Coordinates of C-alpha atoms in Angstrom, one line a residue:
M143 CA 49.6 -168.4 241.8
S144 CA 48.8 -165.2 244.5
L145 CA 45.3 -163.5 244.3
N146 CA 46.5 -160.9 246.9
K147 CA 47.1 -158.0 244.4
F148 CA 43.6 -158.4 243.2
M149 CA 42.5 -158.4 247.0
H150 CA 39.7 -155.1 247.6
Q151 CA 42.2 -152.0 247.9
R152 CA 41.0 -151.1 251.2
N153 CA 42.0 -154.6 252.3
R154 CA 44.9 -154.1 255.1
Y155 CA 46.0 -157.1 254.2
K156 CA 46.4 -156.7 250.3
N157 CA 50.2 -154.9 250.6
K158 CA 50.9 -156.0 254.3
K159 CA 50.8 -159.6 255.2
P160 CA 50.7 -160.4 259.0
S161 CA 54.3 -161.3 260.3
F162 CA 54.2 -164.7 261.9
L163 CA 57.5 -164.1 263.7
D164 CA 55.9 -160.8 265.5
L165 CA 52.8 -162.5 266.2
A166 CA 54.7 -165.6 267.9
L167 CA 56.5 -163.4 270.2
K168 CA 53.7 -162.0 271.3
Y169 CA 51.2 -164.3 271.6
P170 CA 52.3 -168.1 273.4
E171 CA 49.1 -169.5 272.3
F172 CA 50.2 -168.8 268.8
R173 CA 53.7 -169.8 269.2
A174 CA 52.6 -173.2 270.0
H175 CA 51.7 -174.3 266.4
T176 CA 54.5 -172.7 264.5
T177 CA 57.9 -173.8 263.4
Q178 CA 61.1 -171.7 262.4
D179 CA 63.9 -173.0 260.2
E180 CA 67.4 -172.2 260.6
S181 CA 67.3 -168.6 259.0
G182 CA 64.6 -167.6 261.6
K183 CA 61.5 -167.7 259.4
V184 CA 58.4 -168.7 261.4
F185 CA 56.4 -171.2 259.7
L186 CA 52.5 -172.6 260.4
D187 CA 50.8 -175.6 259.3
F188 CA 47.6 -174.8 257.5
K189 CA 46.4 -177.9 257.5
N190 CA 46.1 -178.0 261.2
A191 CA 42.4 -176.6 262.6
E192 CA 44.0 -175.5 265.7
A193 CA 46.3 -173.5 264.0
L194 CA 43.8 -171.6 262.0
R195 CA 42.2 -171.5 265.4
A196 CA 45.0 -169.4 266.6
L197 CA 46.0 -167.3 263.8
T198 CA 42.7 -165.9 263.5
T199 CA 41.9 -165.3 267.2
C200 CA 45.2 -163.2 267.2
L201 CA 44.7 -161.2 264.0
L202 CA 41.5 -160.1 265.4
K203 CA 43.1 -158.8 268.8
E204 CA 46.2 -157.5 267.1
D205 CA 44.7 -155.9 264.2
F206 CA 41.1 -155.1 265.0
G207 CA 41.2 -155.3 269.2
L208 CA 38.7 -157.6 269.1
S209 CA 38.4 -161.1 271.1
M210 CA 36.6 -164.1 270.0
E211 CA 35.9 -167.2 270.8
L212 CA 35.7 -170.2 268.6
P213 CA 34.9 -174.1 269.3
S214 CA 36.6 -176.2 268.1
D215 CA 34.1 -178.0 266.0
R216 CA 32.9 -174.9 264.1
L217 CA 34.0 -173.3 260.9
V218 CA 37.0 -171.3 261.7
P219 CA 36.5 -167.5 259.5
T220 CA 39.6 -166.1 257.2
L221 CA 40.0 -162.5 257.9
P222 CA 41.5 -161.7 254.0
L223 CA 38.2 -163.0 253.0
R224 CA 35.7 -161.4 255.0
L225 CA 37.2 -157.7 254.8
N226 CA 36.9 -158.4 250.7
Y227 CA 33.2 -158.9 251.2
I228 CA 32.7 -156.0 253.5
H229 CA 34.5 -153.7 251.7
W230 CA 32.8 -154.7 248.7
L231 CA 29.2 -153.8 250.9
E232 CA 30.6 -150.3 251.7
D233 CA 31.1 -149.6 247.9
I234 CA 27.4 -150.7 247.2
V235 CA 25.6 -148.8 250.2
G236 CA 28.2 -146.6 251.0
K237 CA 30.3 -146.4 254.3
E238 CA 28.3 -144.1 256.6
E239 CA 27.5 -145.3 259.9
N240 CA 24.0 -146.3 261.1
K241 CA 23.7 -148.8 258.0
W242 CA 21.5 -151.9 258.7
G243 CA 21.7 -155.0 257.1
I244 CA 21.1 -158.6 257.9
D245 CA 23.6 -161.6 258.0
I246 CA 21.8 -164.9 257.4
G247 CA 23.6 -168.0 258.9
T248 CA 26.3 -165.7 261.0
G249 CA 28.2 -168.7 262.7
A250 CA 29.6 -169.2 265.9
S251 CA 32.3 -166.6 265.3
C252 CA 29.3 -163.4 264.5
I253 CA 32.2 -162.2 262.3
Y254 CA 30.9 -160.1 259.8
P255 CA 28.5 -158.3 262.1
V256 CA 31.4 -158.4 264.9
L257 CA 33.7 -156.3 261.8
A258 CA 31.6 -154.3 260.5
A259 CA 29.9 -153.1 263.6
S260 CA 33.6 -152.5 265.0
M261 CA 34.6 -150.6 262.0
N262 CA 31.7 -148.8 260.6
K263 CA 29.0 -148.7 263.6
W264 CA 26.7 -150.7 261.4
H265 CA 23.5 -152.4 262.8
F266 CA 22.9 -156.2 262.4
L267 CA 20.3 -158.7 262.6
A268 CA 22.6 -161.8 262.5
T269 CA 20.4 -165.2 262.6
E270 CA 21.3 -168.8 263.4
A271 CA 19.7 -172.0 263.3
D272 CA 22.6 -174.3 264.9
D273 CA 22.2 -173.9 268.5
E274 CA 25.9 -174.1 269.5
N275 CA 26.7 -171.5 267.1
F276 CA 23.7 -169.3 268.5
V277 CA 25.4 -169.6 271.7
Y278 CA 28.8 -168.9 270.6
A279 CA 27.8 -165.7 268.4
N280 CA 25.9 -164.0 271.5
K281 CA 29.0 -164.7 273.7
N282 CA 31.2 -163.1 270.9
V283 CA 28.8 -159.9 270.5
S284 CA 28.8 -159.4 274.5
A285 CA 32.5 -160.2 275.0
N286 CA 33.1 -156.9 272.4
N287 CA 30.3 -154.9 273.7
L288 CA 28.3 -154.5 270.6
Q289 CA 24.9 -155.5 271.9
D290 CA 23.8 -152.0 270.9
Y291 CA 24.8 -152.6 267.1
I292 CA 24.5 -156.7 267.0
N293 CA 21.0 -158.4 267.4
V294 CA 21.6 -162.6 267.3
L295 CA 18.6 -164.2 266.7
Q296 CA 17.5 -168.2 266.3
V297 CA 15.7 -169.4 263.6
T298 CA 15.2 -172.4 262.0
S299 CA 17.2 -174.3 259.2
E300 CA 13.9 -173.3 256.7
D301 CA 14.1 -169.8 257.6
I302 CA 15.8 -167.4 255.4
L303 CA 14.8 -163.9 255.1
V304 CA 11.0 -163.6 255.4
A305 CA 10.1 -165.6 258.7
P306 CA 12.8 -163.0 260.4
L307 CA 11.7 -160.4 259.7
Q308 CA 8.5 -160.5 260.4
S309 CA 9.8 -161.1 264.1
F310 CA 12.2 -158.1 264.0
T311 CA 10.3 -154.4 264.1
Q312 CA 13.1 -152.3 264.8
T313 CA 13.4 -151.0 261.5
N314 CA 11.4 -150.8 258.6
K315 CA 13.7 -151.5 255.7
F316 CA 17.6 -153.0 255.6
D317 CA 20.2 -151.1 253.7
F318 CA 21.4 -155.0 252.4
C319 CA 21.8 -158.5 253.5
M320 CA 24.6 -160.8 253.3
C321 CA 25.3 -164.5 253.5
N322 CA 28.0 -167.0 253.4
P323 CA 25.8 -170.2 252.4
P324 CA 26.5 -174.0 252.7
F325 CA 28.4 -175.0 249.5
F326 CA 27.8 -178.3 249.5
A327 CA 24.5 -180.5 248.9
D328 CA 25.9 -183.6 250.2
H329 CA 28.8 -185.3 252.5
L330 CA 30.0 -187.0 248.7
E331 CA 30.5 -183.3 247.5
A332 CA 32.0 -181.9 250.3
Q333 CA 34.5 -184.6 250.2
A334 CA 35.3 -184.3 246.3
I335 CA 34.3 -187.5 245.5
T336 CA 31.1 -186.2 243.2
N337 CA 32.3 -182.7 242.1
T338 CA 34.4 -181.9 239.0
R339 CA 37.6 -181.0 240.5
S340 CA 40.1 -182.2 238.4
A341 CA 42.4 -185.1 239.4
Q342 CA 45.3 -183.3 238.4
R343 CA 44.5 -180.2 240.6
P344 CA 46.4 -180.2 243.5
E345 CA 44.8 -180.3 246.9
A346 CA 43.5 -177.5 249.1
G347 CA 46.6 -175.9 250.9
S348 CA 44.5 -175.7 254.4
V349 CA 42.3 -177.7 256.0
S350 CA 38.3 -177.3 255.9
T351 CA 37.0 -176.6 259.2
A352 CA 33.0 -175.9 259.0
S353 CA 30.9 -178.4 260.6
P354 CA 28.1 -180.7 258.1
Q355 CA 25.5 -178.3 259.1
E356 CA 27.7 -175.4 258.3
C357 CA 28.5 -176.7 255.0
I358 CA 25.9 -179.0 253.8
A359 CA 22.0 -177.6 252.4
Q360 CA 19.7 -179.5 250.5
G361 CA 20.8 -178.2 246.7
G362 CA 24.0 -176.9 247.8
E363 CA 24.6 -173.4 247.5
V364 CA 22.7 -172.9 244.2
G365 CA 19.8 -174.2 246.1
F366 CA 20.0 -171.9 249.0
I367 CA 20.7 -168.9 247.0
R368 CA 17.5 -169.8 245.0
H369 CA 15.3 -169.7 248.1
M370 CA 17.1 -166.2 249.0
I371 CA 15.9 -165.1 245.9
E372 CA 12.0 -166.3 245.7
E373 CA 11.9 -165.0 249.2
S374 CA 13.0 -161.5 247.6
T375 CA 10.5 -161.4 245.1
V376 CA 8.5 -160.9 248.3
L377 CA 10.2 -158.8 250.2
R378 CA 11.4 -156.6 247.6
D379 CA 12.6 -152.9 248.8
K380 CA 12.1 -153.8 252.0
I381 CA 16.2 -155.0 251.8
R382 CA 17.5 -152.4 248.9
V383 CA 20.7 -154.9 248.2
Y384 CA 20.6 -158.4 248.2
T385 CA 24.1 -160.3 248.6
S386 CA 25.5 -163.4 248.8
M387 CA 29.2 -165.1 248.2
V388 CA 29.4 -167.8 246.3
G389 CA 32.0 -171.2 246.4
K390 CA 31.7 -172.3 243.1
K391 CA 31.9 -170.3 239.5
S392 CA 30.2 -172.8 237.9
S393 CA 26.8 -171.4 240.5
L394 CA 27.0 -168.2 238.9
Q395 CA 25.2 -169.0 235.5
H396 CA 22.6 -170.9 237.3
L397 CA 21.8 -167.8 239.6
K398 CA 21.8 -165.2 236.7
E399 CA 19.3 -167.5 234.9
D400 CA 16.9 -167.0 238.3
L401 CA 17.6 -163.6 238.2
K402 CA 16.6 -163.1 234.6
H403 CA 13.6 -165.1 235.1
H404 CA 12.5 -163.0 238.0
K405 CA 13.5 -159.9 236.6
V406 CA 15.0 -157.8 239.1
A407 CA 16.1 -154.5 238.3
K408 CA 19.6 -155.2 238.6
Y409 CA 22.3 -157.8 239.5
S410 CA 26.1 -157.7 239.5
T411 CA 28.8 -160.3 240.7
T412 CA 32.3 -159.7 241.8
E413 CA 35.7 -161.7 242.7
F414 CA 36.7 -162.1 246.3
C415 CA 40.4 -162.5 246.0
Q416 CA 43.3 -163.8 248.5
G417 CA 46.1 -166.1 248.7
K418 CA 45.7 -169.1 246.5
T419 CA 41.9 -169.0 246.8
M420 CA 39.0 -167.5 245.2
R421 CA 35.0 -167.1 246.4
W422 CA 32.6 -164.9 244.6
G423 CA 29.9 -162.5 245.1
I424 CA 26.7 -161.9 243.7
A425 CA 23.7 -159.2 244.2
W426 CA 20.6 -157.7 243.3
T427 CA 18.3 -154.9 244.0
Y428 CA 14.6 -154.1 242.7
D429 CA 16.2 -150.3 243.6
P430 CA 17.0 -149.4 239.9
T431 CA 19.2 -146.2 241.7
V432 CA 21.4 -149.3 242.8
H433 CA 25.3 -148.8 241.9
F434 CA 26.7 -152.1 241.7
P435 CA 30.9 -151.3 241.2
K436 CA 33.1 -153.0 238.6
S437 CA 35.1 -155.8 239.7
S438 CA 39.4 -155.1 239.6
F439 CA 39.8 -158.5 239.2
E440 CA 37.7 -158.9 236.0
A441 CA 38.8 -155.2 235.0
R442 CA 42.1 -156.4 234.5
K443 CA 41.2 -159.0 232.2
E444 CA 39.5 -156.4 230.0
K445 CA 40.6 -156.9 226.3
P446 CA 40.3 -154.5 223.5
P447 CA 38.2 -155.2 220.6
L448 CA 39.5 -157.6 218.1
Q449 CA 40.1 -155.8 214.9
Y450 CA 40.5 -157.0 211.3
I451 CA 41.4 -155.0 208.1
I452 CA 39.2 -156.2 205.2
P453 CA 41.1 -156.9 202.1
R454 CA 39.5 -155.5 198.5
G455 CA 38.1 -158.1 197.1
A456 CA 37.0 -159.6 199.3
G457 CA 33.1 -161.2 199.2
G458 CA 33.0 -160.0 195.8
V459 CA 31.1 -156.6 196.6
D460 CA 32.5 -152.6 196.4
Y461 CA 35.2 -152.0 199.0
K462 CA 32.9 -149.8 200.9
V463 CA 31.4 -150.0 204.8
H464 CA 28.0 -150.3 204.2
E465 CA 28.3 -152.9 201.0
I466 CA 30.7 -155.3 203.2
A467 CA 28.1 -154.8 205.9
A468 CA 25.7 -156.3 204.0
Y469 CA 27.3 -158.8 203.2
L470 CA 28.5 -159.6 206.7
Q471 CA 24.9 -159.5 207.9
S472 CA 23.4 -161.8 205.6
L473 CA 26.7 -164.3 205.6
L474 CA 26.0 -164.1 209.6
E475 CA 22.2 -164.4 209.5
S476 CA 22.7 -167.7 207.1
I477 CA 24.4 -169.3 210.3
K478 CA 21.6 -168.3 212.4
F479 CA 22.8 -165.2 214.3
H480 CA 20.9 -162.5 215.5
C481 CA 21.4 -159.4 213.9
Y482 CA 20.6 -155.7 215.2
Q483 CA 21.2 -152.9 213.3
G484 CA 22.4 -150.5 215.3
K485 CA 24.5 -146.7 214.9
K486 CA 25.0 -146.3 211.4
A487 CA 26.5 -143.0 209.2
K488 CA 28.4 -142.8 206.4
S489 CA 31.5 -144.4 206.6
Y490 CA 30.3 -146.8 209.8
T491 CA 28.3 -149.3 211.1
S492 CA 27.4 -151.4 213.9
I493 CA 25.6 -154.6 214.2
T494 CA 24.8 -156.0 217.3
L495 CA 25.2 -160.1 217.2
T496 CA 23.7 -162.5 219.1
A497 CA 24.0 -166.3 219.1
V498 CA 21.7 -168.8 220.8
E499 CA 23.9 -172.6 219.2
N500 CA 27.2 -172.6 217.9
T501 CA 26.8 -173.0 213.9
W502 CA 30.1 -171.4 213.1
C503 CA 32.5 -174.5 214.2
H504 CA 33.4 -177.4 211.8
Q505 CA 33.0 -175.7 208.7
R506 CA 35.9 -176.8 207.2
R507 CA 34.5 -180.4 207.8
F508 CA 31.4 -179.2 206.2
R509 CA 32.9 -178.3 202.8
R510 CA 35.2 -181.3 202.9
Q511 CA 31.8 -183.0 202.9
Q512 CA 30.4 -181.1 200.2
K513 CA 33.1 -181.4 197.9
Q514 CA 32.7 -185.3 198.5
Q515 CA 28.9 -185.4 197.3
L516 CA 29.7 -183.4 194.0
M517 CA 32.3 -185.8 193.2
S518 CA 30.1 -188.5 194.2
L519 CA 27.6 -186.9 191.8
Q520 CA 30.4 -187.0 188.8
T521 CA 30.9 -190.2 188.7
Y522 CA 27.6 -191.4 189.6
A523 CA 25.0 -189.3 188.1
V524 CA 24.3 -191.0 185.1
K525 CA 24.4 -195.0 185.0
P526 CA 23.3 -197.3 182.1
I527 CA 20.7 -199.6 182.7
N528 CA 20.1 -203.5 182.1
S529 CA 19.0 -203.8 178.3
E530 CA 16.5 -206.7 180.1
P531 CA 12.6 -205.7 178.9
S532 CA 11.4 -205.5 182.3
P533 CA 9.7 -202.3 183.9
Q534 CA 11.5 -202.8 187.2
K535 CA 15.1 -202.1 185.3
A536 CA 14.2 -198.9 184.4
E537 CA 14.7 -196.6 187.7
V538 CA 14.2 -193.3 188.5
I539 CA 16.2 -191.8 191.6
T540 CA 15.4 -188.8 193.3
A541 CA 15.7 -187.3 197.1
E542 CA 12.2 -186.4 197.3
S543 CA 10.9 -188.3 200.0
S544 CA 14.2 -188.8 202.0
P545 CA 17.0 -186.3 202.5
K546 CA 19.3 -188.8 203.8
K547 CA 18.7 -191.6 201.1
A548 CA 17.9 -191.6 197.5
E549 CA 14.4 -193.6 196.7
V550 CA 14.2 -195.8 193.9
I551 CA 11.1 -195.3 192.5
T552 CA 9.7 -197.7 189.0
A553 CA 7.1 -197.5 186.9
E554 CA 5.5 -200.7 188.5
S555 CA 5.6 -199.4 192.2
S556 CA 4.7 -196.0 191.7
P557 CA 3.1 -195.1 188.4
K558 CA 1.9 -192.0 189.4
K559 CA 5.4 -190.7 190.0
A560 CA 7.1 -191.9 186.9
E561 CA 6.3 -193.5 183.7
V562 CA 9.1 -195.2 181.6
I563 CA 8.7 -196.5 178.0
T564 CA 11.4 -199.2 177.9
A565 CA 12.6 -201.7 174.8
E566 CA 9.9 -203.9 175.1
S567 CA 7.5 -201.7 174.6
S568 CA 9.0 -199.6 172.5
P569 CA 11.9 -201.4 170.2
K570 CA 12.8 -198.9 168.4
K571 CA 14.3 -196.6 171.0
A572 CA 14.4 -196.8 174.6
E573 CA 12.8 -193.0 175.4
V574 CA 12.5 -191.3 178.4
I575 CA 9.6 -189.4 179.2
T576 CA 9.9 -186.5 182.2
A577 CA 7.9 -183.5 183.7
E578 CA 9.1 -181.3 181.6
S579 CA 8.5 -183.1 178.2
S580 CA 5.0 -184.5 179.0
P581 CA 3.5 -183.3 182.5
Q582 CA 0.5 -186.0 182.2
K583 CA 2.9 -189.0 181.8
A584 CA 5.5 -188.5 184.3
E585 CA 5.5 -186.5 187.9
I586 CA 8.7 -187.0 188.9
M587 CA 10.0 -183.4 189.5
S588 CA 10.1 -181.5 193.1
E589 CA 10.6 -178.1 193.2
S590 CA 14.1 -177.7 194.2
I591 CA 15.8 -181.2 193.5
P592 CA 17.0 -181.9 190.5
L593 CA 16.1 -184.9 188.6
I594 CA 18.6 -187.9 187.6
V595 CA 16.5 -190.4 184.4
E596 CA 18.7 -193.6 183.3
N597 CA 18.0 -195.1 180.4
R598 CA 19.8 -197.9 178.6
S599 CA 20.8 -196.0 175.6
A600 CA 24.8 -195.3 176.2
E601 CA 24.2 -193.4 172.7
S602 CA 21.0 -191.2 174.0
N603 CA 21.8 -187.4 173.3
H604 CA 19.2 -187.1 176.0
S605 CA 21.3 -188.8 178.2
Q606 CA 23.9 -186.9 177.7
V607 CA 22.6 -183.5 178.3
T608 CA 20.6 -184.7 181.2
Q609 CA 24.2 -185.2 182.7
K610 CA 25.6 -182.2 182.0
R611 CA 23.0 -180.2 183.1
V612 CA 22.9 -182.2 186.8
L613 CA 26.6 -181.2 187.0
E614 CA 26.1 -177.8 186.2
T615 CA 23.3 -177.7 188.6
A616 CA 25.5 -179.0 191.4
D617 CA 28.4 -177.3 190.7
E618 CA 26.2 -174.1 190.5
H619 CA 24.8 -175.2 194.8
I620 CA 28.6 -175.3 195.7
T621 CA 30.2 -172.6 194.4
S622 CA 27.8 -169.9 194.8
E623 CA 27.7 -167.0 197.3
P624 CA 26.1 -166.6 200.2
K625 CA 22.2 -165.4 200.2
R626 CA 21.0 -165.1 197.2
S627 CA 17.8 -164.0 196.2
R628 CA 14.7 -166.8 195.8
S629 CA 13.8 -166.0 192.7
D630 CA 17.2 -166.8 191.7
S631 CA 17.7 -169.6 193.1
V632 CA 16.1 -173.5 192.0
S633 CA 15.7 -173.8 196.0
D634 CA 17.3 -172.3 199.4
N635 CA 17.9 -175.8 200.2
A636 CA 19.2 -177.9 197.4
T637 CA 19.2 -181.4 197.3
S638 CA 21.2 -183.4 194.9
A639 CA 20.4 -186.8 194.5
C640 CA 22.6 -190.1 193.1
V641 CA 22.0 -193.6 192.3
N642 CA 23.2 -195.0 195.1
G643 CA 21.6 -192.8 197.9
S644 CA 24.6 -192.0 199.5
A645 CA 25.2 -188.6 198.4
K646 CA 23.3 -185.2 199.5
I647 CA 23.8 -181.5 199.2
N648 CA 22.3 -179.5 201.4
T649 CA 23.2 -175.9 200.8
T650 CA 21.9 -172.2 201.2
N651 CA 22.4 -170.0 198.5
F652 CA 22.8 -166.0 199.1
S653 CA 23.8 -162.9 197.3
P654 CA 24.8 -160.1 199.1
S655 CA 24.8 -157.9 196.2
K656 CA 21.1 -158.0 195.1
K657 CA 18.4 -156.6 197.2
N658 CA 15.5 -158.6 199.2
D659 CA 12.8 -159.0 196.6
S660 CA 10.3 -159.2 199.5
N661 CA 7.3 -157.1 198.9
E662 CA 6.9 -155.3 202.5
P663 CA 7.0 -151.8 202.2
E664 CA 10.0 -149.9 203.2
S665 CA 8.3 -148.5 206.4
Q666 CA 7.9 -151.5 207.9
E667 CA 11.6 -152.1 207.3
L668 CA 12.0 -149.5 209.0
N669 CA 9.9 -150.3 212.1
K670 CA 11.6 -153.7 212.2
S671 CA 15.1 -152.4 212.3
L672 CA 14.1 -150.1 215.3
T673 CA 12.8 -153.0 217.5
D674 CA 15.7 -154.9 219.1
S675 CA 14.4 -158.2 219.7
S676 CA 17.4 -160.1 220.1
P677 CA 17.6 -163.5 222.3
T678 CA 17.6 -162.4 226.3
E679 CA 19.5 -166.1 226.3
Y680 CA 22.6 -166.8 224.3
I681 CA 26.0 -168.6 224.3
L682 CA 27.9 -164.9 222.1
K683 CA 26.8 -161.6 221.9
C684 CA 29.3 -159.2 220.7
V685 CA 29.3 -155.9 218.4
L686 CA 30.4 -155.9 215.2
R687 CA 31.8 -152.2 213.8
L688 CA 33.3 -151.0 210.5
K689 CA 34.5 -148.0 209.5
L690 CA 36.7 -146.5 207.3
V691 CA 40.2 -145.9 208.4
D692 CA 42.8 -144.5 206.4
E693 CA 41.2 -145.4 203.0
Q694 CA 40.8 -149.4 204.4
V695 CA 37.6 -150.8 206.4
Q696 CA 38.5 -151.8 209.4
L697 CA 35.9 -154.7 211.3
E698 CA 36.1 -154.7 214.8
L699 CA 34.1 -157.1 217.3
E700 CA 33.6 -156.3 221.0
W701 CA 32.3 -158.6 223.5
L702 CA 29.4 -158.1 225.5
G703 CA 28.6 -161.5 227.0
G704 CA 28.2 -165.3 226.6
E705 CA 29.7 -168.1 228.0
S706 CA 33.2 -167.7 226.6
R707 CA 35.3 -164.8 224.6
E708 CA 36.7 -167.9 222.9
L709 CA 33.3 -167.9 220.8
M710 CA 34.1 -164.4 219.6
H711 CA 37.9 -165.4 218.1
Q712 CA 36.1 -168.5 216.5
V713 CA 33.4 -165.9 214.8
L714 CA 36.4 -163.9 213.8
T715 CA 38.2 -166.7 212.1
F716 CA 35.2 -167.7 210.4
I717 CA 34.7 -164.6 209.1
K718 CA 38.1 -164.4 208.0
N719 CA 37.5 -167.5 205.9
K720 CA 34.9 -166.0 204.4
L721 CA 36.4 -163.2 203.3
T722 CA 39.9 -164.9 201.5
V723 CA 40.2 -163.1 198.2
P724 CA 41.1 -165.7 195.2
V725 CA 44.6 -165.0 194.1
G726 CA 44.8 -162.5 191.2
K727 CA 41.9 -160.8 192.7
C728 CA 43.3 -158.2 195.1

């Protein structure tokens, strides 16, 4: 897919591609690298480094009146990409003359300073560590009579910003810095051997012309730009805006985290689109008055909020905005969403949702496991015990000590936890003694775990009552609505045990229609609601809105940020599943 339509609107190549035929007729050095088919169309081999070099030098001469000499073993700059970067800087700092910028690693062509100085009369400090690049950069500046605008400074490979500025005192403050950093950390990554490039992905349409010293640096582009960020914390407002190109989209997230860590005033990213190639730009500043333009590529991807009409009867609450909002908030908090109450009106409310982990997927699998555990309880809740008069045969099973496996507690191994009277000590009747009936004889009831006691007698009424009570309790745990208050439930995390130790149910019970039973004063609750303590690092952040539209409650989810917009779609699906109205209750 061609990305030309997403080029910067002022890029001269957006709507007018270079005519290879005209260039071939006018420049013999370009014509030598072209071919022509029977219809007269001219083609250029983009996998030939010499052809790319001829194309760039001819375009600079034809479209900008610039003379450029490029060595055969150094990077050949592509003009549409360089123009996109310069136009982006114009949007940030303005197009006025006499802007001061720093070009970190200017290269043999010194392309950014030469173009910007000729177009806008901008002044540059251009740094370069490679000896050959330094020589050619000075040649190209002199060949175009731009010595009054561009000062090329040779530095070491470790010098990024601080050292060059200490030796350059022509101005006290720069408007911006720019950089096209080495993209790769080593030769293997540069040859796409150790990177994440898919085997099915087609090869690049053009050859790479960069030398190893131009495309490889310790830590790759992330390491290089991190060095820039660290030095910017020292220089701060001595450079108004710090910028760099980024070659891989995966690098952006790491760099954003670094910028957040260093607490810069603002940062922004953009896309540089041209042909079939995309690069990215990242910018940050310590000046809060700086305005970063919105990416036209991202703007084209903006989508309206997700919408859903809440069905009547959903959640078992009144069909009112705030009752439904309370239910949804309790539901989302139960799966570890951070909820911050925003604007609230009579028939409108908004809640900012922040998630640091994905807890809403695989809910169907979780429910299936719960169903299997309930069936296991119903099958194995009560099991007769062998009538042999041995205290080891009378077994009490609980999940008190291990939620993953029910522990067997016998009167012999743990007389403190259970005492069982068998037929040997009482021939008339095998009696079961629990903590409820005799606290002094048995201490086996945990705070929130149902107890199942088995005895030998199948005719015992007590055994039948115990089985019925356990099954009713398990049913209540499975079918209960979200967010039951602590006083209404046996436990927030009810765990039922069965004889073979293989079934475990761990559910959280909530009831949205009941208010929190906390003793905290209302004023404290109000103060808490006014403080947004949302996590600063997250995988998803969005706004949930509920409003009354034509007597119907409409839900909206608007994307704010995170790893992927797809996560927001998953959350909406989760909410829809929870709001499904049973048949006959509409």
